[in-house]
mmCIF file with all atom_site columns, C-alpha atoms in Angstrom:
data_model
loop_
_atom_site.group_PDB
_atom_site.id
_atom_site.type_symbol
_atom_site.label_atom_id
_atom_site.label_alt_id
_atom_site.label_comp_id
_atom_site.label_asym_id
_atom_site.label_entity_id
_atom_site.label_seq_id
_atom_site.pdbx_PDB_ins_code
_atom_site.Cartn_x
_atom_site.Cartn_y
_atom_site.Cartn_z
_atom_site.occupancy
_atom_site.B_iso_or_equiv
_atom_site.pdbx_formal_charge
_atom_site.auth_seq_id
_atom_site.auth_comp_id
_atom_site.auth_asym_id
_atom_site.auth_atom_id
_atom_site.pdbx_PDB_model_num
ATOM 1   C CA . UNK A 1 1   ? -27.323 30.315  -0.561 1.00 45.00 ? 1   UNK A CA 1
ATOM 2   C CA . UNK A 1 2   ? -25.569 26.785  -0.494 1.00 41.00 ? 2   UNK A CA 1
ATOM 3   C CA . UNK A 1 3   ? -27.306 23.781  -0.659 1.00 42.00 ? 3   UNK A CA 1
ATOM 4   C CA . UNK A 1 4   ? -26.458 21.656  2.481  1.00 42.00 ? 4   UNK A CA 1
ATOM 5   C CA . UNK A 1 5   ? -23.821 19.021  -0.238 1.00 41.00 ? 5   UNK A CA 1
ATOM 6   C CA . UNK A 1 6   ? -22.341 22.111  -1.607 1.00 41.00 ? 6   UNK A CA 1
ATOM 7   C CA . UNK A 1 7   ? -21.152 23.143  1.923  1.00 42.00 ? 7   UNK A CA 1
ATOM 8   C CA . UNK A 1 8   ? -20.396 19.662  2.522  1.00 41.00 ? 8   UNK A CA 1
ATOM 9   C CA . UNK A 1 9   ? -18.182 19.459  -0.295 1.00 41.00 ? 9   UNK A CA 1
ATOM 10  C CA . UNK A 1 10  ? -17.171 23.246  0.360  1.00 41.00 ? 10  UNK A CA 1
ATOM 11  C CA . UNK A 1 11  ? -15.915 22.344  3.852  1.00 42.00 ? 11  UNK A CA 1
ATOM 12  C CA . UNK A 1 12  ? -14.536 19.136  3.247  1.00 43.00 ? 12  UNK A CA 1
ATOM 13  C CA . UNK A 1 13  ? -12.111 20.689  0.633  1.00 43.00 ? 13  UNK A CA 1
ATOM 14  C CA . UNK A 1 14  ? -9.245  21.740  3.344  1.00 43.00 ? 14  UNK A CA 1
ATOM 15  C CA . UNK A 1 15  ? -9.942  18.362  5.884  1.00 46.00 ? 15  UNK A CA 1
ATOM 16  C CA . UNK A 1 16  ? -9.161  16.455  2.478  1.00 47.00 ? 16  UNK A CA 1
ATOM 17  C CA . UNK A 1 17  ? -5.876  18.379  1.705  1.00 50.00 ? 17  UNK A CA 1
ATOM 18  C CA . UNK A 1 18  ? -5.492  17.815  5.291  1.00 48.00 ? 18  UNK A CA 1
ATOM 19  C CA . UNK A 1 19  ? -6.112  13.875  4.764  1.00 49.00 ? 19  UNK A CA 1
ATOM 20  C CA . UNK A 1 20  ? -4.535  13.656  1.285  1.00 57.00 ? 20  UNK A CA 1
ATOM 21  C CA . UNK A 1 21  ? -1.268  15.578  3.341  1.00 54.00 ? 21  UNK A CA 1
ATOM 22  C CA . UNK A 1 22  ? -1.180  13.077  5.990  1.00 52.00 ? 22  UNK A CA 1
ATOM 23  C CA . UNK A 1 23  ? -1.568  10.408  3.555  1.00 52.00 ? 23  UNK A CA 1
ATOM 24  C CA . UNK A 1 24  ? 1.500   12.033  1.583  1.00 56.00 ? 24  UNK A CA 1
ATOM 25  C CA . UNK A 1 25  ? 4.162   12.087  4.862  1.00 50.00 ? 25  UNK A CA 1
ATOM 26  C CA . UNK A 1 26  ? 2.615   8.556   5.796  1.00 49.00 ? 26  UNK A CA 1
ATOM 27  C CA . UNK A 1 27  ? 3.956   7.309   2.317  1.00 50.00 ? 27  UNK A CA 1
ATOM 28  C CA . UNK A 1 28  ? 7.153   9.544   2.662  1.00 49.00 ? 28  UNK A CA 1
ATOM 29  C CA . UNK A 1 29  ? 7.709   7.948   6.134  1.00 49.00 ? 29  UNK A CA 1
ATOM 30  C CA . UNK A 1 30  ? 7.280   4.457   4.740  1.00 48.00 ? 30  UNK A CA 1
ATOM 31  C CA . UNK A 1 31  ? 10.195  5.081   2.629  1.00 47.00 ? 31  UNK A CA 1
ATOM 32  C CA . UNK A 1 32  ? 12.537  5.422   5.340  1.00 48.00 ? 32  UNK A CA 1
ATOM 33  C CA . UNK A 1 33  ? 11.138  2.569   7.770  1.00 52.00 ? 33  UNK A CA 1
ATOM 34  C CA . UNK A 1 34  ? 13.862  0.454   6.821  1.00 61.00 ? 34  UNK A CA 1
ATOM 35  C CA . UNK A 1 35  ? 16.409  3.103   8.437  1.00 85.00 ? 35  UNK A CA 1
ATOM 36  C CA . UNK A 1 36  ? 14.480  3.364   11.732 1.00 94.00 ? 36  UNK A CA 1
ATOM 37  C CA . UNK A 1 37  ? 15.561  1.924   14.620 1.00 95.00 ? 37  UNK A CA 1
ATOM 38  C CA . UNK A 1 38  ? 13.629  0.029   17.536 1.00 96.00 ? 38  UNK A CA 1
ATOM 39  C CA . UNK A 1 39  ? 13.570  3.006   19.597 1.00 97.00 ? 39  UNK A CA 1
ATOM 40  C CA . UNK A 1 40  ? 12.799  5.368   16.928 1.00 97.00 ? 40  UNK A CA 1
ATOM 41  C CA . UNK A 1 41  ? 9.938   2.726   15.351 1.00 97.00 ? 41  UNK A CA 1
ATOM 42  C CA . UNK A 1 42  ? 8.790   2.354   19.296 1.00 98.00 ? 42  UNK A CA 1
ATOM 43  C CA . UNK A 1 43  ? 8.579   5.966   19.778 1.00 98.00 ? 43  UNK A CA 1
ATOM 44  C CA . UNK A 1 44  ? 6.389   6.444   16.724 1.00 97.00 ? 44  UNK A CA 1
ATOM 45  C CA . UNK A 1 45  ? 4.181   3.967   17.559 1.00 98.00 ? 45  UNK A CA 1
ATOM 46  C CA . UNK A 1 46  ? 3.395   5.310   20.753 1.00 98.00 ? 46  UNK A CA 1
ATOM 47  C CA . UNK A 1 47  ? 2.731   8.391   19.189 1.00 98.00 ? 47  UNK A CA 1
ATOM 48  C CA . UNK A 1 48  ? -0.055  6.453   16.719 1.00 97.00 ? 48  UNK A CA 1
ATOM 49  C CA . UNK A 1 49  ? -1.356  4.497   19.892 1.00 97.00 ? 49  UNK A CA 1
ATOM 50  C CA . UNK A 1 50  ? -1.839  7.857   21.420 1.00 97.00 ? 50  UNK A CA 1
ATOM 51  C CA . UNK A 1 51  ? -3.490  9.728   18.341 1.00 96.00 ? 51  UNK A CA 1
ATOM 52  C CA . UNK A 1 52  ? -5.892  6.401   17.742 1.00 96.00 ? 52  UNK A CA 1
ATOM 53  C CA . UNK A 1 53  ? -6.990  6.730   21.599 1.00 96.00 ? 53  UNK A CA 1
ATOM 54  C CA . UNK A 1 54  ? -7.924  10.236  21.675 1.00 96.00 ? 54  UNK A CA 1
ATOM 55  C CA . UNK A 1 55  ? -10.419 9.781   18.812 1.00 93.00 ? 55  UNK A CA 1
ATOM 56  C CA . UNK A 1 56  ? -11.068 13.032  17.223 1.00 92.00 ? 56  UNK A CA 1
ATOM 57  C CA . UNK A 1 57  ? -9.670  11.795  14.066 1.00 93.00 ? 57  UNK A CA 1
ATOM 58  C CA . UNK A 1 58  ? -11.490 10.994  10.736 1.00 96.00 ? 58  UNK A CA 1
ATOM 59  C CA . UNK A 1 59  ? -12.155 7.508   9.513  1.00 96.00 ? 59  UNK A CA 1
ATOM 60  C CA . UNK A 1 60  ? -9.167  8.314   6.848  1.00 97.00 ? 60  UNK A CA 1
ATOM 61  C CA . UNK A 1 61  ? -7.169  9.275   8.866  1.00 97.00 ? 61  UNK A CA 1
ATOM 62  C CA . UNK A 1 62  ? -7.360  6.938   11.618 1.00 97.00 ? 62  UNK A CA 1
ATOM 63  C CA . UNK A 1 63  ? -7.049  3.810   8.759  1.00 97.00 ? 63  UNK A CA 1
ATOM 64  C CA . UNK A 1 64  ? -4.060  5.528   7.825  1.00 97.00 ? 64  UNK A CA 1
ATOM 65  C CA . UNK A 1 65  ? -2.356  5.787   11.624 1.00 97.00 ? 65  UNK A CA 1
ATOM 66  C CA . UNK A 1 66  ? -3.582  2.251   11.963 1.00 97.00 ? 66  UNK A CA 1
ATOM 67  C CA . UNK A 1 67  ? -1.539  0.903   8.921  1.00 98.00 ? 67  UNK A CA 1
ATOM 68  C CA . UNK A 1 68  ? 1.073   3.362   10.426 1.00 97.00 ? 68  UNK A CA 1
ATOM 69  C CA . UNK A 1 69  ? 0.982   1.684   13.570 1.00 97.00 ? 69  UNK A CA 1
ATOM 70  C CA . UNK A 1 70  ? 1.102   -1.779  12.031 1.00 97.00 ? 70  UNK A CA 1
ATOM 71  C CA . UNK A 1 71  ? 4.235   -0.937  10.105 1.00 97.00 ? 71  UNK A CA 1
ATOM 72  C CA . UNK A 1 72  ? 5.711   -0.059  12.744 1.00 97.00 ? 72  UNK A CA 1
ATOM 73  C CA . UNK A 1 73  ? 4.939   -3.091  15.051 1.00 97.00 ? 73  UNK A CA 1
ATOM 74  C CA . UNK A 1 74  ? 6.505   -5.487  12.582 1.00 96.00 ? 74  UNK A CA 1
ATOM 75  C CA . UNK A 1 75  ? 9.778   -2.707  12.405 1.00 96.00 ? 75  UNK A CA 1
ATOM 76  C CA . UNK A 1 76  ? 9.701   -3.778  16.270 1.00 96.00 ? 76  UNK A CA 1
ATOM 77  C CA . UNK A 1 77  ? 8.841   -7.040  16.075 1.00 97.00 ? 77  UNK A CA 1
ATOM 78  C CA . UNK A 1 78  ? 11.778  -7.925  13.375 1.00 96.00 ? 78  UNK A CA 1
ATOM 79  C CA . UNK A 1 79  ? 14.358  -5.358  15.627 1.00 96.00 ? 79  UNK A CA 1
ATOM 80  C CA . UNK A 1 80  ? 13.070  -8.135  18.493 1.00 96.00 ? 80  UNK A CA 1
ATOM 81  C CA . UNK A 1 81  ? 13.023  -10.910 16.856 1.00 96.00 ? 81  UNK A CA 1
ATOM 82  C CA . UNK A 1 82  ? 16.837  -10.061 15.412 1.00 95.00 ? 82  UNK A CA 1
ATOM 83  C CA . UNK A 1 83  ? 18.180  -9.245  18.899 1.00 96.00 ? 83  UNK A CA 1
ATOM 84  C CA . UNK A 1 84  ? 16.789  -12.554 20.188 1.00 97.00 ? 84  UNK A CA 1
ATOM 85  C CA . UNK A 1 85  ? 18.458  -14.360 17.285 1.00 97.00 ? 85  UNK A CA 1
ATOM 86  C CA . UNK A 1 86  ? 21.582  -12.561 17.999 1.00 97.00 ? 86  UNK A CA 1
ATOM 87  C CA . UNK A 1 87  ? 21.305  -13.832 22.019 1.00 97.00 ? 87  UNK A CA 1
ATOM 88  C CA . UNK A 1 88  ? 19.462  -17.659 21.128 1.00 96.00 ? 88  UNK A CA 1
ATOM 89  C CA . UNK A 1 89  ? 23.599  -17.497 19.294 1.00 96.00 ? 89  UNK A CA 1
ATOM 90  C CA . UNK A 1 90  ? 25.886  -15.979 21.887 1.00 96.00 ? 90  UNK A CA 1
ATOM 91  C CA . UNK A 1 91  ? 23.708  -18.530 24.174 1.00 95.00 ? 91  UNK A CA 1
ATOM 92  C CA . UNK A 1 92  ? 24.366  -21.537 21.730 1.00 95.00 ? 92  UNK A CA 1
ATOM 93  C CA . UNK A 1 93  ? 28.054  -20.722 21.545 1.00 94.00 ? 93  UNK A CA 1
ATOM 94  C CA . UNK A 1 94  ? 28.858  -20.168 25.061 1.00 93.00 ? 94  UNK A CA 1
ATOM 95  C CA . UNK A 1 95  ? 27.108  -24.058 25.775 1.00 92.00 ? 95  UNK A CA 1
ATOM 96  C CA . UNK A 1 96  ? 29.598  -25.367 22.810 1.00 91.00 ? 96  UNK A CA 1
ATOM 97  C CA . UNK A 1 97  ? 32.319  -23.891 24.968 1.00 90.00 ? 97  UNK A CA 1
ATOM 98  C CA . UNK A 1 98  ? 31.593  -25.452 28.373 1.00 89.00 ? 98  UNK A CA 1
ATOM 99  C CA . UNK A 1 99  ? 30.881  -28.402 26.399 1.00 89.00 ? 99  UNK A CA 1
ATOM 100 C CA . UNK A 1 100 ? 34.167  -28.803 25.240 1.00 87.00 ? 100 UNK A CA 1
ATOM 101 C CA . UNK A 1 101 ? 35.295  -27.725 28.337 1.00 86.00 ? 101 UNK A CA 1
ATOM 102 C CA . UNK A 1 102 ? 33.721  -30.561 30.048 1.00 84.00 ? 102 UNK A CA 1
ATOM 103 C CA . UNK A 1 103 ? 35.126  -33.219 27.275 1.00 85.00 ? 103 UNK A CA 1
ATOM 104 C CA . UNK A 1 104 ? 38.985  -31.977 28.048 1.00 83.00 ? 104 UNK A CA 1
ATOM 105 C CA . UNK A 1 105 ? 38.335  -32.106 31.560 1.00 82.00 ? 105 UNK A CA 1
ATOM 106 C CA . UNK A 1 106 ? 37.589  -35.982 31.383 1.00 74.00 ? 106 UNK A CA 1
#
């Protein structure tokens, strides 16, 4: 007969492969965040959104797809943030053009 903390520890043994596991591919996939792109980083996140809001998880393992998810918000956020650069200077130089325009109309 078990005591009620040796099937405690008994049963958590394969939910904490399970968490170490998830923990392992979370690290693996922060290795290669750099290379994702905004759809790919978007796409994931969704995915983390979806897993946090169905519960069901343990407190581990949600901590973990909450880091997950904000790792992935800043991949999305910079992506943004570099797209809007890139636009803020196609904006900038098309003003310096009528600009000039204007000055050799005069």
């Amino acid at each position: 007969m078990t005591t009620e903390t040796e099937g405690q520890a008994a049963g958590s043994g394969p939910s904490a492969a399970a968490a170490d596991a998830a923990a392992d591919a979370s690290q693996a996939e922060l290795a290669t965040a750099d290379a994702l792109s905004y759809e790919q980083a978007r796409a994931e996140l969704v995915e983390v959104v979806q897993r946090l809001e169905s519960g069901g998880s343990t407190l581990e393992e949600s901590l973990t797809l909450w880091e997950r998810g904000e790792e992935l918000a800043g991949i999305c956020r910079a992506w943004l943030e570099g797209a809007r650069a890139r636009l803020d200077a196609v904006l900038e130089e098309e003003e310096e053009e009528a600009a000039e325009e204007d000055e050799e109309e005069r």
